[in-house]
């Protein structure tokens, strides 16, 4: 019988089948066939042999430091209070140019002295949280707590494309004085001009988003027609003038005024769209082109700063529905749309023929439905109990954030840390957990209310009694009494450090067991546990891939797993303690070695890589675990989870 070699070994060598089986010569062929069956059974058993799973020598404890990750955390925002030819403004969006002759306006994007014309790409540098003081010229810092943001705030002001939008605070003040849309002396327009977005404007927007892609951040995108608040005069910005606070004019080009006689687009073939719909249709290719780096889209477009309040269109339910429908169409369905409770309620009632007056009456949206794409932005987080009129009573607030929590969406806040139970620790912890706060503007609001708080068990577990009426100051408070959960990992640090690290998701590897060895044609097995200790969850789909990297060289082999990182949910009760094993989620996978390619025999480290399915780079915007130890490989953009031997 000829020798048969498999993997360098011959299982039949020295085997005399006729003598062993005591069979006749006539049946030797049958015996040889039997031997081949035995051989192939042996081969199959070798290939499918499973090595024992071995606990890996890793540090499974959390490191209480800033871990920048995509789609979550603090962002810098664009804030200034300096006099410019555009007028004084506290919030700054990129004023999109019509052509090369337009003066660019980016505002104070650097920490320290405010400057005009600074673009950077965009705000991804270490920054200290603002303490509410030293507004001019320094609008940042003072808390002693820093973070490296991974979110770029990309606000685009389309004022130059709306005849209703003022181009500067100076022009708005002059309009208030004489009621003219043009300067009576120079004839210079005080507003933009309703028109299509030019190719120059679209390329400008692409260029700034490309800066984000070239960096290592994601874009929080907002478009509006009054991104700098020029249509809404705030007396605090001009203390020397006797101003009434409020909207001067509706900034939207779909709002009919003497300066904007038609709401409808006049471009041939698109006259069925109003100007807002047409502008968003023009932006649709950009939303899809940069899907890989867009974290979410704020549905702006209506009202001052795109905050969807005050203007006639912002208060019109039909306009709210049309706007939200348009965003649902133009933004890839992989991305959340941030809007307000009122806009979403208007859209839902008009879409489904309901008459809900409070949002928690709406059933929790099923996965994949249009309403499941809704997230919440809060431009004045915790400023008072009723949040500047956004809720009629604190009871409305509780009902709202309980619904938000059940929906498993995200909340973005613009600061505005209130001097009340919601804004101070430890009540702020309970609020953040319920609202699932994902992103926060670190340059807006008095964050010293959190940095001055010593995070220890006695302080954190002090019971908090919330109000049950709209009164902010008058006892008795008869609302619910709650107690936050103390996490010993942050014992002795300050509250702002804890909050900074808990925005959005935060992943800690708690256990890792991997195949001690694996055959080249076998299957690599891994079983582990991971804990999400953040306020929120991973909301955008991620690829979860395993990488084998040679310990003896630079060769690496990668294959997708069937894991879904969105399943790694935070504890519903906000318990991120390491001893809360009930909140440890399974991290189990098996990968056929053939899917990794032709992996040579040798010793390998096992890495887990988590990134967006459309990511174009090899190692940017990847999720890093918050474990102690040197387990992060920046070149791979992956986390070390063990080692194995391929043989």
XYZ file of C-alpha atoms in Angstrom:
647
model
C 0.000 0.000 0.000
C 1.519 3.410 -0.915
C 2.364 5.873 1.843
C -0.045 8.781 2.350
C 1.273 11.884 4.068
C -0.920 14.491 5.806
C 0.631 17.491 7.603
C 4.010 15.705 7.521
C 2.683 12.518 9.137
C 1.645 9.098 7.726
C -0.989 7.453 9.907
C -0.814 4.153 7.927
C 2.946 3.665 7.908
C 3.882 0.178 9.139
C 0.303 -1.008 9.025
C -0.142 -4.442 7.303
C -3.879 -4.373 6.814
C -4.318 -7.986 5.429
C -2.560 -9.573 8.392
C -4.118 -7.293 10.941
C -7.633 -7.728 9.642
C -7.152 -11.464 8.780
C -8.903 -11.026 5.451
C -8.489 -12.873 2.160
C -6.522 -11.509 -0.757
C -9.803 -11.163 -2.562
C -10.953 -8.553 -0.042
C -7.695 -6.589 0.225
C -9.021 -3.833 -2.031
C -11.985 -3.456 0.267
C -9.632 -3.307 3.212
C -7.552 -0.598 1.547
C -10.676 1.447 1.012
C -11.486 0.998 4.672
C -7.998 2.216 5.574
C -8.502 5.338 3.500
C -11.741 6.039 5.347
C -9.812 5.690 8.606
C -7.144 8.012 7.298
C -9.633 10.695 6.314
C -11.419 10.342 9.632
C -8.072 10.851 11.327
C -7.346 13.898 9.174
C -10.752 15.362 9.985
C -10.207 14.782 13.685
C -6.816 16.515 13.471
C -8.243 19.519 11.609
C -11.259 19.819 13.895
C -9.350 19.171 17.098
C -10.167 21.810 19.655
C -7.469 23.131 21.937
C -8.431 24.035 25.480
C -9.462 27.627 26.128
C -6.864 29.316 28.323
C -7.407 32.404 30.494
C -5.228 35.163 29.063
C -2.678 37.073 31.098
C -4.188 40.564 30.749
C -5.201 43.416 33.064
C -8.990 43.305 33.383
C -9.322 46.473 35.463
C -10.468 49.872 34.229
C -8.006 52.729 33.880
C -9.819 55.908 35.049
C -8.398 58.193 32.377
C -9.651 59.885 29.220
C -10.024 57.318 26.419
C -11.003 59.123 23.180
C -13.303 56.999 21.048
C -15.481 57.685 17.989
C -19.145 58.679 18.314
C -18.953 59.697 21.972
C -17.466 62.133 24.458
C -16.775 65.842 24.762
C -16.334 68.159 21.808
C -14.879 71.641 21.760
C -17.545 73.670 20.008
C -16.966 77.095 18.466
C -17.508 79.849 20.980
C -16.385 83.445 21.211
C -17.290 86.786 22.693
C -15.144 89.191 20.768
C -16.062 92.127 18.568
C -15.688 91.459 14.830
C -17.115 93.002 11.693
C -19.766 90.273 11.946
C -20.746 91.484 15.384
C -20.406 89.847 18.770
C -21.684 86.278 18.890
C -21.281 83.544 21.481
C -21.693 80.567 19.132
C -19.985 80.220 15.803
C -20.702 78.053 12.768
C -18.739 78.114 9.531
C -20.415 80.785 7.402
C -20.534 78.973 4.054
C -19.307 81.194 1.177
C -21.077 81.648 -2.148
C -17.800 82.170 -3.982
C -14.137 83.007 -3.432
C -14.928 86.689 -2.776
C -16.827 86.003 0.454
C -15.036 86.613 3.743
C -14.725 83.384 5.717
C -16.013 83.273 9.267
C -15.019 80.413 11.531
C -14.905 82.113 14.892
C -12.882 81.351 17.968
C -11.852 77.774 17.458
C -8.598 77.899 19.405
C -8.235 77.768 23.161
C -6.930 81.137 24.263
C -7.060 84.286 22.164
C -9.967 84.192 19.735
C -9.033 84.433 16.080
C -10.918 84.694 12.833
C -10.216 82.513 9.858
C -9.030 79.470 11.801
C -10.465 76.300 10.353
C -8.437 73.342 11.662
C -9.810 69.938 11.086
C -11.578 70.135 13.356
C -11.052 70.760 17.059
C -9.253 67.477 17.750
C -6.742 68.659 20.305
C -6.554 68.393 24.067
C -8.744 70.997 25.732
C -9.694 71.895 29.277
C -13.360 72.063 30.235
C -14.766 75.575 30.692
C -15.557 76.886 34.161
C -17.979 79.632 33.139
C -15.561 82.523 33.726
C -13.109 84.690 31.767
C -15.471 84.893 28.848
C -13.374 87.308 26.810
C -10.898 86.752 25.314
C -10.495 83.241 26.763
C -13.595 81.126 26.511
C -12.248 77.842 27.796
C -10.509 76.216 30.719
C -10.507 76.815 34.420
C -11.621 73.399 35.652
C -8.263 71.636 35.640
C -9.799 68.699 33.747
C -8.832 68.116 30.121
C -9.961 65.769 27.384
C -8.826 64.866 23.888
C -12.064 65.150 21.880
C -12.762 62.673 19.125
C -15.812 64.581 17.876
C -15.467 67.534 15.494
C -18.328 69.988 15.737
C -19.063 70.799 12.091
C -21.703 73.519 12.045
C -22.439 75.050 8.641
C -24.328 78.354 8.436
C -26.174 78.730 5.114
C -27.210 82.348 5.799
C -25.763 83.509 2.471
C -28.348 81.312 0.728
C -31.443 82.780 2.371
C -32.883 86.240 1.808
C -34.356 86.005 5.299
C -31.062 85.384 7.111
C -28.960 88.248 8.426
C -25.247 88.043 7.632
C -24.057 89.789 10.781
C -25.265 91.000 14.121
C -24.470 94.528 12.951
C -26.861 94.164 10.039
C -29.557 92.718 12.296
C -29.252 95.644 14.700
C -29.499 98.097 11.822
C -32.592 96.304 10.493
C -34.199 96.546 13.903
C -33.553 100.285 13.845
C -34.825 101.147 10.363
C -36.642 98.021 9.085
C -34.599 97.910 5.872
C -33.001 94.830 4.355
C -30.302 96.940 2.708
C -28.053 99.657 4.048
C -29.742 102.945 3.031
C -26.415 104.614 2.302
C -24.255 101.934 0.657
C -27.041 99.718 -0.626
C -25.176 96.685 0.742
C -27.519 93.782 1.550
C -27.957 92.885 5.192
C -29.192 89.388 4.397
C -28.174 86.569 2.142
C -29.861 85.780 -1.156
C -32.183 82.825 -1.625
C -30.515 80.710 -4.280
C -29.161 77.184 -4.869
C -26.003 76.166 -3.069
C -23.160 76.923 -5.455
C -20.520 74.396 -6.472
C -18.029 76.557 -4.588
C -20.126 76.226 -1.414
C -20.496 72.463 -1.800
C -16.740 72.058 -2.354
C -16.081 74.216 0.708
C -18.247 71.905 2.832
C -16.526 68.836 1.371
C -13.133 70.349 2.120
C -13.883 70.814 5.814
C -15.327 67.315 6.164
C -12.237 65.952 4.432
C -10.133 67.600 7.146
C -12.036 65.528 9.690
C -11.453 62.372 7.653
C -7.745 63.180 7.365
C -7.610 63.524 11.129
C -8.745 60.935 13.630
C -12.171 62.194 14.552
C -15.812 61.953 13.558
C -18.082 64.808 12.526
C -21.121 65.988 14.454
C -22.825 67.773 11.553
C -25.319 70.623 11.676
C -26.716 72.814 8.893
C -28.839 75.879 9.567
C -29.656 79.321 8.177
C -28.717 81.178 11.364
C -25.854 79.201 12.850
C -24.458 82.325 14.492
C -27.651 83.630 16.029
C -27.760 86.876 14.063
C -31.563 86.677 13.731
C -32.033 86.367 17.483
C -30.769 89.336 19.497
C -29.760 88.585 23.072
C -29.564 91.636 25.363
C -26.688 90.055 27.293
C -24.516 90.331 24.186
C -25.160 94.085 23.904
C -25.516 95.428 27.466
C -25.108 99.043 26.249
C -28.278 98.794 24.154
C -31.865 98.590 25.318
C -32.848 95.463 23.390
C -35.825 93.199 23.614
C -34.858 89.547 23.446
C -36.241 87.498 20.634
C -36.340 86.709 16.975
C -36.046 89.599 14.541
C -36.990 87.603 11.512
C -37.530 84.004 10.411
C -34.183 83.068 8.825
C -35.448 80.226 6.616
C -35.671 80.665 2.813
C -38.945 78.707 2.808
C -40.600 81.489 4.829
C -42.409 84.155 2.765
C -41.457 87.761 3.574
C -41.168 91.004 1.558
C -37.503 90.153 1.043
C -38.260 86.506 0.153
C -41.503 86.470 -1.869
C -41.524 82.751 -2.674
C -40.874 79.715 -0.530
C -40.617 77.387 -3.513
C -37.501 76.493 -5.443
C -37.342 77.985 -8.955
C -34.783 75.544 -10.394
C -36.330 73.782 -13.412
C -37.280 70.215 -12.549
C -37.365 70.914 -8.806
C -40.184 73.429 -8.473
C -42.117 70.910 -6.355
C -39.601 71.426 -3.536
C -39.312 74.379 -1.208
C -35.877 75.925 -0.810
C -35.025 73.966 2.361
C -35.882 70.685 0.649
C -33.813 71.661 -2.381
C -30.762 72.660 -0.324
C -30.904 69.364 1.566
C -31.299 67.505 -1.740
C -28.098 69.227 -2.895
C -26.373 68.094 0.311
C -27.523 64.467 -0.011
C -24.441 63.307 -1.974
C -22.192 64.839 0.675
C -23.991 63.029 3.495
C -23.407 59.752 1.665
C -19.861 60.566 0.552
C -18.800 61.223 4.148
C -20.956 58.596 5.848
C -17.777 56.961 7.147
C -16.896 59.930 9.365
C -20.324 61.411 10.164
C -21.355 60.529 13.708
C -24.876 61.970 13.503
C -26.741 64.880 11.923
C -28.524 67.629 13.820
C -31.706 68.509 11.959
C -31.229 72.291 12.405
C -32.459 74.425 9.480
C -35.304 75.998 11.487
C -34.951 78.849 13.962
C -31.921 80.670 15.395
C -28.767 78.546 15.700
C -30.726 75.736 14.074
C -32.220 74.962 17.473
C -35.760 74.639 16.092
C -37.441 77.198 18.313
C -38.884 80.728 18.071
C -39.206 81.237 14.298
C -42.642 80.843 12.648
C -41.475 77.786 10.699
C -39.885 76.189 13.760
C -43.248 76.427 15.525
C -45.244 75.053 12.583
C -46.003 71.284 12.901
C -46.383 70.875 9.125
C -42.978 72.482 8.544
C -41.510 70.236 11.241
C -42.843 67.123 9.506
C -41.609 68.187 6.072
C -38.154 68.919 7.497
C -37.848 65.604 9.307
C -39.110 63.664 6.263
C -36.478 65.357 4.134
C -33.676 64.507 6.544
C -34.864 60.899 6.657
C -34.457 60.809 2.887
C -31.120 62.574 2.417
C -29.076 61.226 5.350
C -27.925 57.570 5.195
C -30.181 55.410 7.347
C -27.154 54.257 9.320
C -27.015 57.636 11.086
C -29.141 59.151 13.840
C -30.980 62.437 13.356
C -30.922 64.743 16.377
C -33.968 66.917 16.871
C -36.223 68.219 19.636
C -39.081 66.580 21.461
C -41.606 68.988 19.927
C -40.434 68.482 16.335
C -40.427 64.719 16.701
C -43.888 64.745 18.292
C -45.220 66.854 15.405
C -43.703 64.485 12.855
C -45.033 61.378 14.597
C -48.602 62.648 14.970
C -48.826 63.851 11.376
C -47.169 60.703 10.033
C -49.256 58.157 11.933
C -52.468 60.124 12.468
C -52.104 60.219 16.258
C -52.779 63.058 18.680
C -50.181 62.475 21.360
C -49.401 65.487 23.535
C -46.607 63.929 25.578
C -43.848 61.868 24.086
C -43.925 58.940 26.495
C -47.343 58.016 25.108
C -45.597 56.983 21.886
C -44.618 53.305 21.802
C -40.877 52.677 21.871
C -39.918 52.649 18.171
C -39.094 49.233 16.719
C -35.618 48.715 15.285
C -35.343 49.744 11.668
C -38.318 52.104 11.763
C -37.933 55.780 10.745
C -38.741 56.901 14.291
C -35.942 54.732 15.673
C -33.495 57.118 13.989
C -34.415 59.944 16.333
C -31.934 61.293 18.870
C -32.221 64.355 21.094
C -30.258 67.582 21.292
C -30.516 69.851 24.295
C -29.077 73.316 23.790
C -29.633 74.318 27.414
C -29.079 71.190 29.440
C -30.146 71.470 33.072
C -30.427 75.266 32.938
C -33.543 75.027 35.070
C -36.110 72.466 36.107
C -38.331 73.022 33.108
C -35.344 73.601 30.809
C -36.252 77.066 29.530
C -39.852 76.079 28.847
C -39.091 72.875 26.970
C -41.076 71.006 29.629
C -44.203 72.281 31.303
C -43.271 70.740 34.654
C -40.461 68.554 36.011
C -42.903 65.660 35.662
C -42.782 66.204 31.886
C -39.010 66.058 32.129
C -39.079 62.733 33.968
C -41.561 61.248 31.523
C -39.445 62.455 28.606
C -36.093 61.148 29.759
C -37.603 57.831 30.812
C -38.872 57.437 27.240
C -35.484 58.499 25.818
C -33.796 55.914 28.031
C -36.159 53.155 26.904
C -35.591 54.023 23.264
C -31.822 53.496 23.630
C -30.891 56.563 21.615
C -28.510 59.433 22.359
C -28.625 62.933 23.820
C -26.228 65.720 22.868
C -25.927 68.656 25.258
C -24.632 72.172 24.755
C -23.587 72.672 28.364
C -25.761 75.068 30.316
C -25.029 73.189 33.564
C -27.760 74.450 35.869
C -27.406 75.701 39.431
C -29.996 73.190 40.615
C -30.489 69.537 41.488
C -30.199 68.509 37.838
C -26.917 70.351 37.345
C -25.139 69.640 40.626
C -23.651 66.346 41.708
C -24.795 63.717 42.447
C -28.122 64.561 40.763
C -26.263 65.232 37.509
C -25.080 61.612 37.456
C -28.635 60.317 37.664
C -29.744 62.736 34.939
C -26.918 61.745 32.612
C -27.674 58.055 33.012
C -31.341 58.543 32.215
C -30.738 60.863 29.261
C -27.995 58.555 27.922
C -25.803 61.606 27.363
C -23.409 60.828 24.533
C -21.796 64.121 23.541
C -21.245 67.404 25.387
C -19.851 70.801 24.410
C -16.928 71.283 26.804
C -16.737 75.030 26.101
C -20.272 75.917 27.124
C -21.530 75.817 30.694
C -20.002 75.980 34.144
C -18.308 72.604 34.429
C -16.704 73.603 37.733
C -19.971 72.452 39.320
C -18.730 68.973 38.484
C -14.970 69.449 38.873
C -15.404 70.860 42.398
C -17.242 67.708 43.465
C -15.064 65.128 45.231
C -16.065 61.723 43.961
C -16.226 59.462 47.018
C -18.805 57.061 48.370
C -20.290 59.443 50.916
C -20.803 62.238 48.393
C -21.996 60.077 45.517
C -24.548 58.125 47.542
C -26.114 61.188 49.159
C -29.842 60.830 48.407
C -31.220 63.330 45.906
C -34.832 64.498 46.127
C -36.076 65.894 42.852
C -38.834 68.515 42.631
C -42.374 67.701 41.658
C -43.458 71.205 40.699
C -42.067 73.902 38.441
C -40.692 75.787 41.440
C -36.909 75.755 41.532
C -36.426 77.194 44.998
C -39.508 76.750 47.140
C -39.774 73.676 49.354
C -41.219 71.254 50.060
C -39.821 69.103 47.282
C -42.116 66.162 46.888
C -40.624 64.462 43.861
C -38.800 61.120 43.800
C -35.740 60.499 45.956
C -32.935 58.648 44.195
C -29.414 57.518 44.976
C -26.542 57.289 42.514
C -24.288 54.217 42.465
C -20.710 54.728 43.615
C -17.960 53.298 41.400
C -14.819 52.623 43.481
C -12.600 52.962 40.399
C -13.034 56.770 40.605
C -12.736 57.071 44.378
C -10.980 60.314 45.298
C -11.141 61.838 41.837
C -13.512 64.636 40.881
C -16.981 64.450 39.386
C -15.996 65.971 36.051
C -13.435 63.237 35.415
C -16.121 60.645 36.054
C -18.640 62.389 33.786
C -16.073 62.950 31.011
C -15.299 59.248 30.877
C -18.911 58.099 31.061
C -20.335 60.129 28.146
C -21.613 57.616 25.607
C -20.154 54.118 25.769
C -16.984 52.965 27.558
C -15.821 49.360 27.181
C -13.766 47.357 29.665
C -12.562 43.829 28.898
C -13.399 41.732 31.970
C -12.400 38.204 30.867
C -10.608 36.600 27.928
C -10.098 32.913 27.112
C -8.548 31.845 23.806
C -7.546 28.606 22.110
C -4.153 27.561 23.479
C -3.278 26.423 19.958
C -5.040 26.093 16.627
C -4.340 24.043 13.520
C -3.679 25.992 10.327
C -6.903 24.583 8.903
C -8.758 24.589 12.176
C -10.917 27.076 14.056
C -9.776 29.765 16.470
C -12.135 30.012 19.457
C -12.477 32.857 21.925
C -14.748 33.368 24.911
C -14.759 36.553 26.937
C -16.740 39.141 28.823
C -16.959 42.870 28.216
C -18.641 45.578 30.272
C -20.013 48.874 29.013
C -19.620 51.291 31.921
C -20.800 54.389 30.027
C -24.040 56.346 30.164
C -25.004 55.227 26.668
C -24.447 52.513 24.098
C -22.790 52.062 20.731
C -25.422 53.254 18.259
C -23.682 53.191 14.863
C -22.919 49.770 13.414
C -19.318 48.620 13.745
C -17.296 45.860 12.177
C -15.741 43.630 14.833
C -12.686 41.849 13.421
C -10.062 39.508 14.824
C -6.406 40.028 13.939
C -3.587 37.522 14.355
C -0.245 39.324 14.538
C 2.982 37.378 14.451
C 5.110 37.730 17.574
C 8.195 37.121 15.450
C 7.484 39.703 12.766
C 5.113 42.302 11.396
C 2.735 40.028 9.487
C -0.916 40.337 10.485
C -4.026 38.487 9.329
C -7.570 39.803 9.753
C -11.087 38.366 9.488
C -14.567 39.641 10.352
C -16.502 38.082 13.213
C -20.277 37.994 13.538
C -20.217 40.116 16.714
C -22.422 43.215 16.917
C -20.924 45.834 19.237
C -24.364 47.379 19.694
C -25.247 44.366 21.850
C -22.777 45.452 24.546
C -25.367 47.414 26.491
C -24.759 49.481 29.578
C -26.474 48.455 32.803
C -30.059 49.732 32.842
C -29.698 50.939 36.413
C -26.466 52.818 35.778
C -24.344 50.332 37.717
C -20.914 50.342 36.076
C -19.109 48.851 39.044
C -16.618 46.114 38.178
C -18.340 43.697 40.552
C -21.642 44.001 38.671
C -21.086 40.782 36.735
C -24.721 40.820 35.604
C -23.723 43.688 33.281
C -20.829 41.749 31.708
C -21.756 40.947 28.117
C -20.643 37.933 26.103
C -17.647 38.406 23.832
C -17.575 34.994 22.147
C -16.575 34.143 18.596
C -15.113 31.382 16.443
C -13.166 32.075 13.276
C -12.149 29.493 10.684
C -8.436 29.910 10.038
C -9.097 29.787 6.303
C -10.881 33.150 6.535
C -7.683 34.700 7.877
C -5.729 33.624 4.806
C -2.609 31.478 4.658
C -1.374 31.864 8.226
C 2.051 30.244 8.778
C 2.754 28.198 11.874
C 4.061 30.232 14.787
C 3.146 32.249 17.855
C 0.601 35.036 17.494
C -1.035 37.804 19.505
C -4.808 38.070 19.126
C -6.315 41.531 18.646
C -9.872 42.799 18.354
C -10.519 45.677 15.957
C -13.798 47.644 16.108
C -14.523 50.296 13.482
C -17.122 51.639 11.083
C -17.955 49.365 8.128
C -17.174 52.215 5.720
C -13.935 53.362 7.345
C -11.354 54.072 4.649
C -8.201 54.023 6.790
C -6.411 51.086 8.386
C -6.284 52.336 11.949
C -8.345 55.515 12.456
C -11.588 55.899 14.383
C -11.254 52.492 16.034
C -12.722 51.736 19.459
C -10.224 51.379 22.286
C -10.954 49.517 25.497
C -10.494 51.379 28.791
C -8.327 48.710 30.417
C -5.116 49.282 32.293
C -1.974 47.895 30.763
C -0.357 48.265 27.378
C -3.020 46.471 25.340
C -3.718 49.069 22.644
C -1.950 48.784 19.297
C -2.281 52.149 17.557
C -0.799 50.868 14.293
C -3.492 48.210 14.041
C -6.212 50.263 15.730
C -6.956 47.181 17.815
C -7.055 45.831 21.377
C -4.902 42.933 22.567
C -7.168 40.164 23.853
C -4.795 37.182 24.058
C -2.323 34.958 22.251
C -2.220 31.543 20.602
C 0.022 29.171 18.655
C -0.742 28.209 15.081
C 0.612 24.771 14.178
